[in-house]
Coordinates of C-alpha atoms and ligand atoms in Angstrom, one line a residue:
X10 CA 28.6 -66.0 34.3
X11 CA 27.8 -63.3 31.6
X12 CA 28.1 -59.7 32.7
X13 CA 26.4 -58.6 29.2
X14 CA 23.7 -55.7 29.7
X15 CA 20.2 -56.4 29.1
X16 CA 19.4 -56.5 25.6
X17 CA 17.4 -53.6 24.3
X18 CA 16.9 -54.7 20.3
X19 CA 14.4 -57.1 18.9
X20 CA 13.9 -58.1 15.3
X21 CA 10.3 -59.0 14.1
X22 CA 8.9 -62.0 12.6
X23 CA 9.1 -60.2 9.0
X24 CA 12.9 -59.9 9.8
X25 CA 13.7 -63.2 10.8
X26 CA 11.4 -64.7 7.9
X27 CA 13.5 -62.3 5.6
X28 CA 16.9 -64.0 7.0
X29 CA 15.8 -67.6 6.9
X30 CA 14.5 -67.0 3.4
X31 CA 17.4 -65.1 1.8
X32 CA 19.9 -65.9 4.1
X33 CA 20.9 -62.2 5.3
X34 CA 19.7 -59.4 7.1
X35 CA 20.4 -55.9 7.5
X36 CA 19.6 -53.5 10.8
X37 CA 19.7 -50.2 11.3
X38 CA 20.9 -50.2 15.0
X39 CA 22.2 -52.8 17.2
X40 CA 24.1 -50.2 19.2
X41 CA 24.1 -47.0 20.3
X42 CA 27.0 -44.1 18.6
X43 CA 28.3 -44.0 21.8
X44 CA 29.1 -47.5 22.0
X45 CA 30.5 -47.8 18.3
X46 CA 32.4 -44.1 19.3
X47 CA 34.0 -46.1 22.4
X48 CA 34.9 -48.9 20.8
X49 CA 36.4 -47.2 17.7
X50 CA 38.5 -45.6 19.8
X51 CA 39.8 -49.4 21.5
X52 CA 39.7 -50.9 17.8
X53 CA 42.4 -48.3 17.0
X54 CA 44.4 -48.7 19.5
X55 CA 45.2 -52.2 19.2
X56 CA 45.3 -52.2 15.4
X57 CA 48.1 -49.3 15.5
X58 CA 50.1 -51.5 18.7
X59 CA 50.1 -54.7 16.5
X60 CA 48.5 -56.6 19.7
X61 CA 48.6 -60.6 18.9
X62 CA 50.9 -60.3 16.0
X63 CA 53.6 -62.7 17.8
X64 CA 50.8 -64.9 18.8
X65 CA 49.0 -65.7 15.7
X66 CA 46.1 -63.7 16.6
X67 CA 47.4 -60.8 14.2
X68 CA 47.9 -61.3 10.4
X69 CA 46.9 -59.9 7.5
X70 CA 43.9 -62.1 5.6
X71 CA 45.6 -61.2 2.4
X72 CA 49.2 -60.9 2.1
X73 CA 51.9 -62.8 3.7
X74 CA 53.2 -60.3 6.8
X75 CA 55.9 -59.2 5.5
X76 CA 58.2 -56.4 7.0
X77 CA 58.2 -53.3 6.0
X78 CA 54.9 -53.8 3.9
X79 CA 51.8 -52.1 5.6
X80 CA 49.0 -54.9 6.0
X81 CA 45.8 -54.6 3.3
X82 CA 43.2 -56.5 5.4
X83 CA 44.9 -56.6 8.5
X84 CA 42.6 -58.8 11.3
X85 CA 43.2 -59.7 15.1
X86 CA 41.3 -62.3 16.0
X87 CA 39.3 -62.0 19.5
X88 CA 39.6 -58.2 20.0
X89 CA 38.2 -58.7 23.7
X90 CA 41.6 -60.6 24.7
X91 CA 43.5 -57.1 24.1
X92 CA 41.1 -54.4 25.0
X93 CA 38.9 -54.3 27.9
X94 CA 36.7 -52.1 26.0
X95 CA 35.3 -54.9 24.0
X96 CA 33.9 -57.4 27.0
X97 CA 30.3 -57.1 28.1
X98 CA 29.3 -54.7 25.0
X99 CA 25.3 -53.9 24.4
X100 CA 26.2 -54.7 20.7
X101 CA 27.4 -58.3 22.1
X102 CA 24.3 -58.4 24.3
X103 CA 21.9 -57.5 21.4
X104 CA 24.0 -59.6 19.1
X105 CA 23.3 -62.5 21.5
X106 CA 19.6 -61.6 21.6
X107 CA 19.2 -61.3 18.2
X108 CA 21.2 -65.1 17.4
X109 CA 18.5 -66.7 19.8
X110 CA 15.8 -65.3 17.8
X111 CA 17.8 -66.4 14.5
X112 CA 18.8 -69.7 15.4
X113 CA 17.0 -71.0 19.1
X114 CA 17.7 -70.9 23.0
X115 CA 20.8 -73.4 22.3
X116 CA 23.4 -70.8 20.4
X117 CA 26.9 -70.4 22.5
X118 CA 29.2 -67.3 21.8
X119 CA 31.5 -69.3 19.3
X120 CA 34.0 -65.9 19.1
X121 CA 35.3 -62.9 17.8
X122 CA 37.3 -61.4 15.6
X123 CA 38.0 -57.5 13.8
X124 CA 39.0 -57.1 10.3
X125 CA 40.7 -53.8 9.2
X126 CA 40.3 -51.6 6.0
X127 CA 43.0 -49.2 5.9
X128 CA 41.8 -45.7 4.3
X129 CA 43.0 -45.6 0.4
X130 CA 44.2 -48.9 -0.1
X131 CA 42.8 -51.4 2.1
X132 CA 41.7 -55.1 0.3
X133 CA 38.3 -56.2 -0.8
X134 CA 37.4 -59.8 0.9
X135 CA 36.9 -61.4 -2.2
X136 CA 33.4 -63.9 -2.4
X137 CA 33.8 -66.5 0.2
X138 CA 31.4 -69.2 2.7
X139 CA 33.0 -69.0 5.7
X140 CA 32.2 -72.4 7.0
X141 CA 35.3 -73.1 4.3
X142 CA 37.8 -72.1 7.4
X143 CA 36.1 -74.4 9.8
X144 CA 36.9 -77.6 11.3
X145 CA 35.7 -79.9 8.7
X146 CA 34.5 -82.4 11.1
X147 CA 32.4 -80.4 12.9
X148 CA 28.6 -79.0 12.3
X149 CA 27.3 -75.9 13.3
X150 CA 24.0 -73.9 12.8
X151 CA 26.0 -70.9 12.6
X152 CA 25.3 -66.6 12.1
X153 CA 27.9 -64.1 12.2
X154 CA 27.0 -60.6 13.0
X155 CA 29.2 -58.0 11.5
X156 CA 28.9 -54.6 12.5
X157 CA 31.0 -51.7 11.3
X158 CA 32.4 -49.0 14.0
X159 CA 31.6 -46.6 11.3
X160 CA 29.0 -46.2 8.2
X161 CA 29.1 -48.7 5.8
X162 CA 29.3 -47.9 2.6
X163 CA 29.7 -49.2 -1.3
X164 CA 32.9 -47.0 -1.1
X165 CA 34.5 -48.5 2.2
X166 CA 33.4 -52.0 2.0
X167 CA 30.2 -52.6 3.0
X168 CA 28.8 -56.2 3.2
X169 CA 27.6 -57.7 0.2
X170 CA 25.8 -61.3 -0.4
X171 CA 24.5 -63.1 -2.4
X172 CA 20.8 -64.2 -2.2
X173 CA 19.6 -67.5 -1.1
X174 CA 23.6 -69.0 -1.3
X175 CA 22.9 -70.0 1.8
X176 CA 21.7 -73.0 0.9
X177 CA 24.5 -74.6 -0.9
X178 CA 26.8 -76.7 0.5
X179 CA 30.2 -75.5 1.3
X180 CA 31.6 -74.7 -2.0
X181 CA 35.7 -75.4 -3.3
X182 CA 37.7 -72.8 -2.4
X183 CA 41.4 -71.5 -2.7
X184 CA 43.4 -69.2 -0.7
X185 CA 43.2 -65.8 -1.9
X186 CA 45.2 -65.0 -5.3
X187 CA 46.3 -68.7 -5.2
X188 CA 49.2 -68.3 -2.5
X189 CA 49.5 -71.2 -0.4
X190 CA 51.3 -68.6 2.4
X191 CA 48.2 -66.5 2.4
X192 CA 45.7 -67.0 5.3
X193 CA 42.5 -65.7 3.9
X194 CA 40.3 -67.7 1.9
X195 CA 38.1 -67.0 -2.0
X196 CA 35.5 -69.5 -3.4
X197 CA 36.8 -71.3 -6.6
X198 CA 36.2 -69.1 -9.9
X199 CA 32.8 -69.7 -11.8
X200 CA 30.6 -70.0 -8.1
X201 CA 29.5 -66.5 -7.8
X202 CA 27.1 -64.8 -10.6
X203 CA 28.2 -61.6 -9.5
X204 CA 24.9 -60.1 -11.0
X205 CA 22.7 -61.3 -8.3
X206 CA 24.9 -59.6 -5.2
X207 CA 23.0 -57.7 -2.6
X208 CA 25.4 -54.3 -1.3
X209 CA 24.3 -53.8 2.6
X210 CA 25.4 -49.9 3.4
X211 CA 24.5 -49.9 7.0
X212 CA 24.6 -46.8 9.4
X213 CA 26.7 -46.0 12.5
X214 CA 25.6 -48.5 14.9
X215 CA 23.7 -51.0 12.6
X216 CA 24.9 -54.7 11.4
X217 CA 24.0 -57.2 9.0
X218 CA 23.8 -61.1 9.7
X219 CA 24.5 -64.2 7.9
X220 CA 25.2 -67.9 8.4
X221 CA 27.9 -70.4 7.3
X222 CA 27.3 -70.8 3.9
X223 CA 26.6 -67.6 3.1
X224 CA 28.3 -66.0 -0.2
X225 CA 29.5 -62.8 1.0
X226 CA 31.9 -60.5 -0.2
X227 CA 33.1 -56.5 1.0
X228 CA 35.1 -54.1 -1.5
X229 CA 38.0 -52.5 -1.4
X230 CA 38.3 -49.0 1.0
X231 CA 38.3 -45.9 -1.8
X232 CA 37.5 -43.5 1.1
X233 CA 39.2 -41.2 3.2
X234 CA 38.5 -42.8 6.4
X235 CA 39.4 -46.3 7.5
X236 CA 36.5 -49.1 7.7
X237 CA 36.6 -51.1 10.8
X238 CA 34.5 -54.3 11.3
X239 CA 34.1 -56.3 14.5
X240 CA 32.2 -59.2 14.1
X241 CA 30.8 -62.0 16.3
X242 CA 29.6 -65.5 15.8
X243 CA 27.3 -67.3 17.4
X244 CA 26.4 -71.3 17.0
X245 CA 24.2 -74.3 17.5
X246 CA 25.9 -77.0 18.2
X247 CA 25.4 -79.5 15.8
X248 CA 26.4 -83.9 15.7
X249 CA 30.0 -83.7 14.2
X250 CA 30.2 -85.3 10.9
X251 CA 30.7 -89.1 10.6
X252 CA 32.7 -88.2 8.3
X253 CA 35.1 -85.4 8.1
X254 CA 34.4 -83.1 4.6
X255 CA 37.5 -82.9 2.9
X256 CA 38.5 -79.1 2.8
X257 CA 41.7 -79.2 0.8
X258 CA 42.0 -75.9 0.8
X259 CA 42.8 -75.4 4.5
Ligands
NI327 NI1 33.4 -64.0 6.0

């Protein structure tokens, strides 16, 4: 049983035409400030306690951990499992809304997980699909929602994509700056015609959406201020694969 609030956003039919067609979408709001101020407050708690670090669900997405070297993308992986704060959110219950609108009546909660830009120096995610971390046997009909507990902006990382990418397969890709100790994940050079992308700056409280194959990329933090992101997926369950895609990458 789900103790999520009632949901109090609805997209319209222009919106969800928008998404199917260009494979993203933007919002305005999805929750109030006072949720985003709440959570903030959680988000930086358990970044600055190192929760998860000795189980795996704490590394950074673009370096390889060591000691003594502050973390440039540092990302926990199902924020809810460390801080109370983030169960039974209105952004999760409007999130949810939202994915049935995208997707149908059949989407499941498929997780969570927060990705960190430290003020000054924190890593861009370079261009990625990120159906190229998943199980390659499996199928999904897949959105992530990704909402910032701040402004997004060009200078702190919003989200950026690339039009209609959505409808490529899942593309070759290699772990970021070519080290096989590295977690994180960037699509092969010569994929992305950087020309086309789309920059999503987003207020306090709004989110943007996009599905598995999505090219999407976020720049580097140049500001003051730290940009926090807490993102949930949602899924269709799809037939697994006869046969397993081979992503060598992984
Ligand atoms: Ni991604």
């Amino acid at each position: 049983m789900s103790d999520l609030p009632e949901p109090t956003v609805v997209i319209t039919a222009e919106q969800i035409a928008f998404y199917h067609r260009e494979g993203y979408l933007a919002i305005d709001q999805i929750t109030t400030i006072e949720e985003v101020a709440y959570l903030q407050n959680a988000y930086d708690r358990i970044f600055e306690q190192r929760v998860g670090h000795d189980v795996g669900d704490a590394f950074d997405l673009v370096g390889q951990d060591k000691d003594g070297q502050p973390p440039k993308l540092p990302q926990i992986v199902e924020p809810r499992n460390y801080a109370p704060e983030f169960r039974n959110t209105l952004y999760e219950a409007n999130a949810m809304a939202i994915a049935k609108q995208l997707l149908g009546e059949g989407v499941i909660q498929r997780g969570s997980h927060a990705i960190f830009k430290p003020a000054h120096y924190g890593s861009h995610t370079p261009w990625h699909q990120d159906e190229a971390y998943w199980n390659p046997s499996k199928n999904y009909h897949s959105v992530s929602i990704w909402m910032p507990l701040q402004e997004a902006t060009l200078e702190n990382g919003c989200m950026q994509f690339i039009p209609k990418s959505h409808e490529l397969d899942v593309l070759p890709h290699h772990k970021i700056g070519h080290d096989p100790k590295v977690i994180g994940l960037e699509v092969d050079e010569g994929h992305v015609d950087v020309s086309n992308a789309v920059a999503c700056p987003i207020p306090t409280g709004g989110a943007t959406f996009h599905g598995g194959r999505m090219l999407h990329y976020a720049g580097a933090n140049k500001s003051e201020l730290p940009r926090r992101a807490y993102i949930l997926m949602f899924a269709v369950p799809l037939p697994p694969f006869e046969v397993p895609r081979n992503f060598y990458w992984q």
